Short mmCIF file of C-alpha atoms in Angstrom, two decimals:
data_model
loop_
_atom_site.label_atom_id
_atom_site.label_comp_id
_atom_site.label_asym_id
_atom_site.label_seq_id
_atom_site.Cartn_x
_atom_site.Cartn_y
_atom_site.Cartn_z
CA UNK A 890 0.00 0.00 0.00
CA UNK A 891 2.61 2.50 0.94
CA UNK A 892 4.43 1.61 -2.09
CA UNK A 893 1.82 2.17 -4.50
CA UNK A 894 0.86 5.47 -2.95
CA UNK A 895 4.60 6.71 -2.62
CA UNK A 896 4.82 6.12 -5.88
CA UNK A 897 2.01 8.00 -7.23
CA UNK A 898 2.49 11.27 -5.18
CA UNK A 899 6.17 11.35 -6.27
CA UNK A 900 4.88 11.07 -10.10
CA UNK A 901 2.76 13.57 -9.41
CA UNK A 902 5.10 16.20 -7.90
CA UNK A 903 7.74 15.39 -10.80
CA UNK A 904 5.26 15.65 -13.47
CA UNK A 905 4.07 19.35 -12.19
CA UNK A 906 5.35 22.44 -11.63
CA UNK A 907 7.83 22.39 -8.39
CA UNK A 908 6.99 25.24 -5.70
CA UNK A 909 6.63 25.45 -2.34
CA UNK A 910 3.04 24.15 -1.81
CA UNK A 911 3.98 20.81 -4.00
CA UNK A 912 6.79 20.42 -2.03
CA UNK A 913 5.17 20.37 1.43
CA UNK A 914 2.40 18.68 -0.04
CA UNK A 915 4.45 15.79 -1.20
CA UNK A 916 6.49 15.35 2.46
CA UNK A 917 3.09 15.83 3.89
CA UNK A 918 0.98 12.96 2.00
CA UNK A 919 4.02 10.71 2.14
CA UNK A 920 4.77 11.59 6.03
CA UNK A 921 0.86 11.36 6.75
CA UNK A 922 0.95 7.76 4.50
CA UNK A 923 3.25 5.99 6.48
CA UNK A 924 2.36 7.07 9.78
CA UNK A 925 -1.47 5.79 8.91
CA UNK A 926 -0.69 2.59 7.73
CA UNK A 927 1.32 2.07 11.27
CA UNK A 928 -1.38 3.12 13.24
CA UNK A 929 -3.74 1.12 11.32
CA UNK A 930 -1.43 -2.15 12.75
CA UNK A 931 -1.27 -0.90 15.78
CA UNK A 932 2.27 -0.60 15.78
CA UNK A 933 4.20 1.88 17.84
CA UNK A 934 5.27 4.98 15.33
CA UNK A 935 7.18 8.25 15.95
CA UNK A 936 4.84 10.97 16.75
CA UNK A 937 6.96 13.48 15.56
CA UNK A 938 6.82 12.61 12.24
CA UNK A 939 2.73 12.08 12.39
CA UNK A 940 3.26 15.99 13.68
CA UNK A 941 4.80 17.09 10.76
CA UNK A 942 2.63 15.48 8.87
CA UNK A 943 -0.08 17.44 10.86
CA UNK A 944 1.76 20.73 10.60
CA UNK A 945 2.24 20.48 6.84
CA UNK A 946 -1.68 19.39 6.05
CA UNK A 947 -2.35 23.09 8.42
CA UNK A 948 -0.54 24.77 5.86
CA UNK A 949 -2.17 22.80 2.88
CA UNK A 950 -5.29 23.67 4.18
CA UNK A 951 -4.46 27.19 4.98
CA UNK A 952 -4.28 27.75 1.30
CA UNK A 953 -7.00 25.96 0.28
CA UNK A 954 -9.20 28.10 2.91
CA UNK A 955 -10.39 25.03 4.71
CA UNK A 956 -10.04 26.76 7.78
CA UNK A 957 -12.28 24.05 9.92
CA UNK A 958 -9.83 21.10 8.59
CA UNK A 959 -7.26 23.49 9.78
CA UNK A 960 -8.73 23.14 13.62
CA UNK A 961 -8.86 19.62 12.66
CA UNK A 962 -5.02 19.12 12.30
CA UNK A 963 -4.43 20.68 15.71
CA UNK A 964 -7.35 18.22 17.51
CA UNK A 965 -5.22 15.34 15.47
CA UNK A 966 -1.92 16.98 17.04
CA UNK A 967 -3.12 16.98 20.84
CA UNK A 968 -5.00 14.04 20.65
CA UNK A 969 -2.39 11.65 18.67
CA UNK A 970 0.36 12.97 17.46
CA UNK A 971 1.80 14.52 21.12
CA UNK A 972 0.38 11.52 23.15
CA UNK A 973 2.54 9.27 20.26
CA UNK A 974 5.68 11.45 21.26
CA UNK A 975 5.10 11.55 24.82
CA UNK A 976 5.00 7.29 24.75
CA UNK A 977 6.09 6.07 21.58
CA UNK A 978 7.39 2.65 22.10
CA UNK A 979 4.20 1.60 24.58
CA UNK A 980 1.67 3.68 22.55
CA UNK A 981 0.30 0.27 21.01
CA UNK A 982 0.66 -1.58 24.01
CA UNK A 983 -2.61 -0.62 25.25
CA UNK A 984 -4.62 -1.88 22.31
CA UNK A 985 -3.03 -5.56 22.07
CA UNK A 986 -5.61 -7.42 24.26
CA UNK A 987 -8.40 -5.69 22.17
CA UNK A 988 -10.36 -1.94 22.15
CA UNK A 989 -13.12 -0.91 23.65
CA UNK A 990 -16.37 0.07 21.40
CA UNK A 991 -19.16 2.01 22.16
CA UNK A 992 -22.76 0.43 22.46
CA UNK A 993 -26.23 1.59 20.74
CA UNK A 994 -26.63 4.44 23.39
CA UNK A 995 -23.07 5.92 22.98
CA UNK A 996 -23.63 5.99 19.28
CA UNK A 997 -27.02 7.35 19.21
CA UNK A 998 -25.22 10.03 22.14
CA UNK A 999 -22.47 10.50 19.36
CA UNK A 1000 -24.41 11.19 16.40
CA UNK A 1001 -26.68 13.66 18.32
CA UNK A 1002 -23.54 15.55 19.46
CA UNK A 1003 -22.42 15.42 16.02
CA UNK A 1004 -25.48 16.65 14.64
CA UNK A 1005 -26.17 19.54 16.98
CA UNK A 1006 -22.78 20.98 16.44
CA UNK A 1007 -23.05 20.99 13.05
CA UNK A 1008 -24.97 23.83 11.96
CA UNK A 1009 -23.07 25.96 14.60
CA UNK A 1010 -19.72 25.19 13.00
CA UNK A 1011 -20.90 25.57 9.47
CA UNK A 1012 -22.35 29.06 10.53
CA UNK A 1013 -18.69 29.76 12.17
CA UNK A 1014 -16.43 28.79 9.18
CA UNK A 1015 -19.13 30.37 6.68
CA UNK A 1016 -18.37 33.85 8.44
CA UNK A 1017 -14.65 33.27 8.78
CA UNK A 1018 -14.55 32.84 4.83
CA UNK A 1019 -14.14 29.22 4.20
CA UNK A 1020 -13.36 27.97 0.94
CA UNK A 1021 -16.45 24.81 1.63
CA UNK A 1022 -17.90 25.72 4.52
CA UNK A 1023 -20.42 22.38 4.57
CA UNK A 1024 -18.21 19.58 3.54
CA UNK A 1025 -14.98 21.04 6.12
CA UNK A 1026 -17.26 21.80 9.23
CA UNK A 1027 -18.12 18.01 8.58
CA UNK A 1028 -14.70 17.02 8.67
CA UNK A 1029 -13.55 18.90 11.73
CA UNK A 1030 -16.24 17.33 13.88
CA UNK A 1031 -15.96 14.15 12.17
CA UNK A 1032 -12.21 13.76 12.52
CA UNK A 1033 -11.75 15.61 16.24
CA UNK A 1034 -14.55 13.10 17.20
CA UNK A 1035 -12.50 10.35 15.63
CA UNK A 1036 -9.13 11.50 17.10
CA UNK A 1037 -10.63 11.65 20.87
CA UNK A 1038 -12.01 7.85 20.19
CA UNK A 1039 -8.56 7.06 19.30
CA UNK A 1040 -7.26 9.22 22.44
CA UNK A 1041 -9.18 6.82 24.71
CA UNK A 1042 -8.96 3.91 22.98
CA UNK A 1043 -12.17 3.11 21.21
CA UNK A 1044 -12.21 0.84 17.84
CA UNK A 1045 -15.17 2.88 17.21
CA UNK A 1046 -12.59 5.54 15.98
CA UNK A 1047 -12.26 3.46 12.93
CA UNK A 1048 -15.88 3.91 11.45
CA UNK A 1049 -15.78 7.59 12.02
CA UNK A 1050 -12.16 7.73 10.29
CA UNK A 1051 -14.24 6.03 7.17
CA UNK A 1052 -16.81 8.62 7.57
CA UNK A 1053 -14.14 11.57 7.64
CA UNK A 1054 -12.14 10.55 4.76
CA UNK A 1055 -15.46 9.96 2.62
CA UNK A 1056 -16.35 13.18 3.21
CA UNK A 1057 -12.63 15.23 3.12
CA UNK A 1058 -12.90 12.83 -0.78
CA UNK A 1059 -16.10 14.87 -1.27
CA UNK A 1060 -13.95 18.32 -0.20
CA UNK A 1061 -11.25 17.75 -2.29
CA UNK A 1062 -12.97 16.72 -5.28
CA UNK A 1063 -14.65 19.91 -4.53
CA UNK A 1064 -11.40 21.77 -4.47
CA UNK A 1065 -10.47 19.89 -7.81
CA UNK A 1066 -13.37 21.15 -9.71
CA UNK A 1067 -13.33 24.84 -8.55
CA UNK A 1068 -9.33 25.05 -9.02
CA UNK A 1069 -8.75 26.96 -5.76
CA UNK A 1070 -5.94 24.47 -4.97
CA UNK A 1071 -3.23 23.07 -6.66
CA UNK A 1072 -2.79 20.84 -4.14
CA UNK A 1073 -6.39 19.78 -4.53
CA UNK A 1074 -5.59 16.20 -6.66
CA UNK A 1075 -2.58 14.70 -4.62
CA UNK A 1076 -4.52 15.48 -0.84
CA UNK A 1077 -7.52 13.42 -3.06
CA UNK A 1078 -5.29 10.72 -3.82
CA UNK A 1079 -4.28 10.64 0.24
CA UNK A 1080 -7.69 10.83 1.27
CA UNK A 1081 -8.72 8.00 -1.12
CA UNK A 1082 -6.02 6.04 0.81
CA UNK A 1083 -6.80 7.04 4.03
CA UNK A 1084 -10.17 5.64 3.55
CA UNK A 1085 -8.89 1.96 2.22
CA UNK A 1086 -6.37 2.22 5.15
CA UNK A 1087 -9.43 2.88 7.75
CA UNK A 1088 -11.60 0.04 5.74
CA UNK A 1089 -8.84 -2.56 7.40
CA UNK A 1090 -8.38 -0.51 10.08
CA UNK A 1091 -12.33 -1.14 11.31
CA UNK A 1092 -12.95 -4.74 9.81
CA UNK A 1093 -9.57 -6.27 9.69
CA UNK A 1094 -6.86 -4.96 12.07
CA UNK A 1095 -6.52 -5.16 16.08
CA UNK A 1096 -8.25 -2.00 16.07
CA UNK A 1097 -11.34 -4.43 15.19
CA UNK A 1098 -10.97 -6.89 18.19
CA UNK A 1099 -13.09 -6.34 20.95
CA UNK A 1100 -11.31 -6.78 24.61
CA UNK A 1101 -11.45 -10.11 25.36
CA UNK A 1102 -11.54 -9.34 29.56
#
């Protein structure tokens, strides 16, 4: 997987025009890659490189005007990537014997939470100028609800991750049409394999093993 992806973001950086904004988008995508296909095993991965992954998909965003996904990054940065640095070599220790997930009443809880909030973020970003004001204010509480399931330990973090990247897919194919971003095609190549990385993630990996005590 990280093969095939490396080797289509590099193709794509070499085959356009080299600036700035290609260049951090290729470390990012590539950083951001690897770093999800460890986590999706469970294994124990340097958060500092997850946090320049993070740091470079602020700036991405920053250009593109998704200001909520922006917020996003820094919910994935204290909820993941400083926790990774903080205990990097035991960070997957905690998930061997299984996860936790949540029952009917924590999801229905969720989803009403993720509802209600919503239309107050939309209204937020819409005033502060983003870019896609309906698809991003989905992915910030999408993905910060996703990264504090992760921060506590809940497999549960894997069907939201599937519901994030389908909708930053439907952001960045936005971006793509509209031409506000040149970085709009390679972050929709990432977010394509984000989502086949959280499809194993959820049904196939430790993170889909219930605790067992």
């Amino acid at each position: 997987m990280l093969a095939f992806i490396f080797g289509v973001q590099l193709a794509l950086f070499l085959s356009s025009p080299i600036t700035l904004l290609s260049a951090i988008t290729l470390l990012a995508t590539l950083i951001g890659s690897a770093c999800t296909v460890y986590m999706m095993i469970g294994k124990p991965i340097n958060g500092l490189l997850g946090l320049i992954s993070a740091l470079g998909y602020i700036y991405i965003n920053w250009q593109a005007g998704h200001y909520a996904s922006v917020l996003d990054q820094f919910v994935f940065i204290l909820l993941i990537d400083i926790p990774l640095i903080v205990t990097w070599k035991s960070w997957g220790h905690r998930i061997v014997g299984g996860v936790k997930f949540l029952r009917l009443r924590g999801w229905v809880l969720t989803i009403i939470c993720m509802l209600l909030l919503w239309w107050p973020v939309f209204w937020i970003y819409t005033q502060l100028g983003d870019t896609n004001p309906v698809w991003d204010a989905l992915v910030l509480i999408i993905g910060g609800t996703a990264s504090l399931y992760v921060f506590v330990g809940y497999g549960d973090s894997y069907t939201l991750w599937l519901l994030s990247d389908a909708v930053n897919i439907l952001l960045w194919i936005t971006a793509l049409f509209a031409g506000y971003s040149a970085s709009s095609l390679p972050m929709l190549l990432t977010m394509s394999f984000y989502l086949a990385t959280a499809l194993y993630g959820r049904f196939w990996s430790i993170w889909s093993k219930p605790k067992t005590n």
